[in-house]
Amino acid sequence: MSDANPGPGGFGPPPTQPPQPSQPGYAYPQSGSAPGYGYPSQGQSYASPAPSYPAAAPVGAYPQMPGYGMTPQPSNGMGTTGLVLGIIGVVCSLTFFLWFFGVILGILGIIFGAIGRGKAGRGEATNKGAATAGLVCGIVATVILPLLGLLLFASFMSAI
């Protein structure tokens, strides 16, 4: 249903014709009976209750569906610790004076890397690559570099 003479902007009835109260959807408040917007008028005070919207549903009113809870955060600490200890173990094993600390840190890197890989395999962690790298660096720091150092030391002793 369209109006023959639309108002300014092309919407609604023209401004010279007020809407009829019998039409659905049009309801203008009577003067002086506006809801509690702005400052109170002469006959209104803040203490008088104004019409309000219905209250919102309380939190937890709807039942929680199974399986839609928060997923636990991945515990990537073991794999990351294994990686850090393995790298520091390799660096210490490369130095002549700190090779003993490199072996100890390499062993710890192997332990933490293996635990981290186990957690990643069970789905508790997401850093399987870091845990594997920590495991490999721990093996290098514990076995390969001290073995190479021992062979290097033996070759120097045999040359003397």
CSV table of C-alpha atoms in Angstrom, one decimal:
chain,number,residue,atom,x,y,z
A,1,MET,CA,0.0,0.0,0.0
A,2,SER,CA,1.6,3.2,-1.1
A,3,ASP,CA,0.7,6.8,-0.5
A,4,ALA,CA,-0.1,9.0,-3.5
A,5,ASN,CA,1.7,12.0,-2.0
A,6,PRO,CA,4.9,10.8,-0.2
A,7,GLY,CA,6.5,13.2,2.3
A,8,PRO,CA,10.0,14.7,2.0
A,9,GLY,CA,12.5,12.0,1.2
A,10,GLY,CA,9.8,9.8,-0.3
A,11,PHE,CA,8.9,7.9,2.8
A,12,GLY,CA,5.7,7.8,4.9
A,13,PRO,CA,2.7,10.1,4.7
A,14,PRO,CA,3.1,13.8,3.7
A,15,PRO,CA,3.7,16.1,6.7
A,16,THR,CA,0.4,17.9,6.2
A,17,GLN,CA,-1.6,14.7,6.9
A,18,PRO,CA,-1.1,13.3,10.4
A,19,PRO,CA,-1.4,9.5,10.6
A,20,GLN,CA,-4.7,8.1,11.6
A,21,PRO,CA,-4.9,6.4,15.0
A,22,SER,CA,-6.8,3.5,13.4
A,23,GLN,CA,-3.8,2.5,11.2
A,24,PRO,CA,-1.7,-0.2,12.8
A,25,GLY,CA,1.9,0.8,13.6
A,26,TYR,CA,1.2,4.5,14.1
A,27,ALA,CA,0.9,5.5,17.7
A,28,TYR,CA,2.1,9.0,18.7
A,29,PRO,CA,2.3,9.7,22.5
A,30,GLN,CA,0.1,12.3,23.9
A,31,SER,CA,1.8,15.5,24.9
A,32,GLY,CA,3.2,15.4,28.4
A,33,SER,CA,3.1,11.6,28.6
A,34,ALA,CA,6.5,10.8,27.0
A,35,PRO,CA,8.3,7.9,28.5
A,36,GLY,CA,11.2,8.6,30.9
A,37,TYR,CA,13.6,10.2,28.4
A,38,GLY,CA,15.6,13.3,29.2
A,39,TYR,CA,14.7,15.6,32.1
A,40,PRO,CA,11.5,15.0,33.9
A,41,SER,CA,8.6,17.4,33.1
A,42,GLN,CA,6.6,19.4,35.6
A,43,GLY,CA,4.4,16.5,36.7
A,44,GLN,CA,7.1,13.8,36.5
A,45,SER,CA,9.9,13.0,38.9
A,46,TYR,CA,12.8,10.6,38.9
A,47,ALA,CA,11.2,8.6,41.7
A,48,SER,CA,8.2,7.7,39.6
A,49,PRO,CA,8.7,4.4,37.8
A,50,ALA,CA,9.0,4.7,34.1
A,51,PRO,CA,8.0,2.0,31.7
A,52,SER,CA,10.9,-0.3,31.0
A,53,TYR,CA,11.9,-3.2,28.8
A,54,PRO,CA,11.6,-6.8,30.1
A,55,ALA,CA,14.6,-8.1,32.0
A,56,ALA,CA,17.2,-10.2,30.2
A,57,ALA,CA,17.4,-13.9,30.8
A,58,PRO,CA,19.8,-14.7,33.7
A,59,VAL,CA,23.2,-16.1,32.9
A,60,GLY,CA,23.1,-19.8,32.7
A,61,ALA,CA,19.4,-19.9,31.9
A,62,TYR,CA,20.0,-22.1,28.9
A,63,PRO,CA,21.3,-25.6,29.4
A,64,GLN,CA,24.9,-26.2,28.3
A,65,MET,CA,25.1,-28.7,25.5
A,66,PRO,CA,27.7,-31.5,26.1
A,67,GLY,CA,30.9,-31.0,24.1
A,68,TYR,CA,30.6,-27.3,23.7
A,69,GLY,CA,32.7,-26.3,26.7
A,70,MET,CA,36.0,-24.5,26.5
A,71,THR,CA,38.9,-26.6,25.2
A,72,PRO,CA,41.9,-26.8,27.4
A,73,GLN,CA,45.0,-24.9,26.4
A,74,PRO,CA,47.8,-27.0,25.0
A,75,SER,CA,50.7,-27.5,27.5
A,76,ASN,CA,53.7,-26.9,25.3
A,77,GLY,CA,56.1,-26.3,28.2
A,78,MET,CA,57.9,-29.7,28.1
A,79,GLY,CA,58.7,-29.6,24.4
A,80,THR,CA,59.9,-26.0,24.6
A,81,THR,CA,62.0,-26.7,27.6
A,82,GLY,CA,63.5,-29.7,25.9
A,83,LEU,CA,64.4,-27.6,22.9
A,84,VAL,CA,66.0,-24.8,25.0
A,85,LEU,CA,68.0,-27.3,27.1
A,86,GLY,CA,69.1,-29.2,24.0
A,87,ILE,CA,70.3,-26.0,22.3
A,88,ILE,CA,72.2,-24.8,25.4
A,89,GLY,CA,73.6,-28.3,25.8
A,90,VAL,CA,75.0,-28.3,22.3
A,91,VAL,CA,76.6,-24.9,22.8
A,92,CYS,CA,78.1,-26.0,26.1
A,93,SER,CA,79.4,-29.2,24.5
A,94,LEU,CA,81.1,-27.3,21.8
A,95,THR,CA,83.2,-25.4,24.3
A,96,PHE,CA,86.1,-27.2,25.9
A,97,PHE,CA,85.6,-26.0,29.4
A,98,LEU,CA,81.8,-26.4,29.6
A,99,TRP,CA,81.4,-29.9,28.1
A,100,PHE,CA,80.4,-31.4,31.4
A,101,PHE,CA,77.5,-28.9,31.7
A,102,GLY,CA,76.6,-29.7,28.0
A,103,VAL,CA,76.3,-33.4,28.8
A,104,ILE,CA,74.0,-32.7,31.8
A,105,LEU,CA,71.9,-30.2,29.9
A,106,GLY,CA,71.8,-32.7,26.9
A,107,ILE,CA,70.4,-35.4,29.2
A,108,LEU,CA,67.7,-33.0,30.5
A,109,GLY,CA,66.9,-32.0,26.9
A,110,ILE,CA,66.4,-35.7,26.0
A,111,ILE,CA,64.1,-36.2,29.0
A,112,PHE,CA,62.0,-33.1,28.4
A,113,GLY,CA,61.9,-33.6,24.7
A,114,ALA,CA,60.7,-37.2,25.1
A,115,ILE,CA,58.0,-36.1,27.6
A,116,GLY,CA,57.0,-33.3,25.2
A,117,ARG,CA,56.7,-35.7,22.2
A,118,GLY,CA,54.5,-38.0,24.3
A,119,LYS,CA,52.2,-35.1,25.2
A,120,ALA,CA,52.0,-34.1,21.5
A,121,GLY,CA,51.2,-37.7,20.5
A,122,ARG,CA,48.3,-37.7,23.0
A,123,GLY,CA,47.0,-34.4,21.8
A,124,GLU,CA,47.8,-32.5,25.0
A,125,ALA,CA,50.4,-30.3,23.2
A,126,THR,CA,50.8,-28.8,19.7
A,127,ASN,CA,54.6,-28.5,19.4
A,128,LYS,CA,55.7,-31.9,18.4
A,129,GLY,CA,58.4,-30.4,16.1
A,130,ALA,CA,60.0,-28.4,18.9
A,131,ALA,CA,59.9,-31.4,21.2
A,132,THR,CA,61.6,-33.6,18.5
A,133,ALA,CA,64.2,-30.9,17.9
A,134,GLY,CA,64.9,-30.8,21.7
A,135,LEU,CA,65.3,-34.5,21.7
A,136,VAL,CA,67.7,-34.5,18.8
A,137,CYS,CA,69.8,-31.6,20.2
A,138,GLY,CA,69.9,-33.4,23.6
A,139,ILE,CA,71.2,-36.5,21.9
A,140,VAL,CA,73.8,-34.5,20.0
A,141,ALA,CA,74.9,-32.7,23.1
A,142,THR,CA,75.1,-35.9,25.2
A,143,VAL,CA,76.5,-38.4,22.8
A,144,ILE,CA,77.9,-37.1,19.6
A,145,LEU,CA,79.8,-34.0,20.6
A,146,PRO,CA,81.5,-35.6,23.7
A,147,LEU,CA,82.4,-38.6,21.5
A,148,LEU,CA,83.9,-36.3,18.9
A,149,GLY,CA,85.7,-34.4,21.6
A,150,LEU,CA,87.1,-37.6,23.1
A,151,LEU,CA,88.3,-38.7,19.6
A,152,LEU,CA,89.9,-35.3,19.0
A,153,PHE,CA,91.6,-35.5,22.4
A,154,ALA,CA,92.9,-39.0,21.7
A,155,SER,CA,94.3,-38.0,18.3
A,156,PHE,CA,96.2,-35.1,20.0
A,157,MET,CA,97.5,-37.4,22.6
A,158,SER,CA,98.7,-40.0,20.1
A,159,ALA,CA,100.4,-37.3,18.1
A,160,ILE,CA,102.5,-36.2,21.1
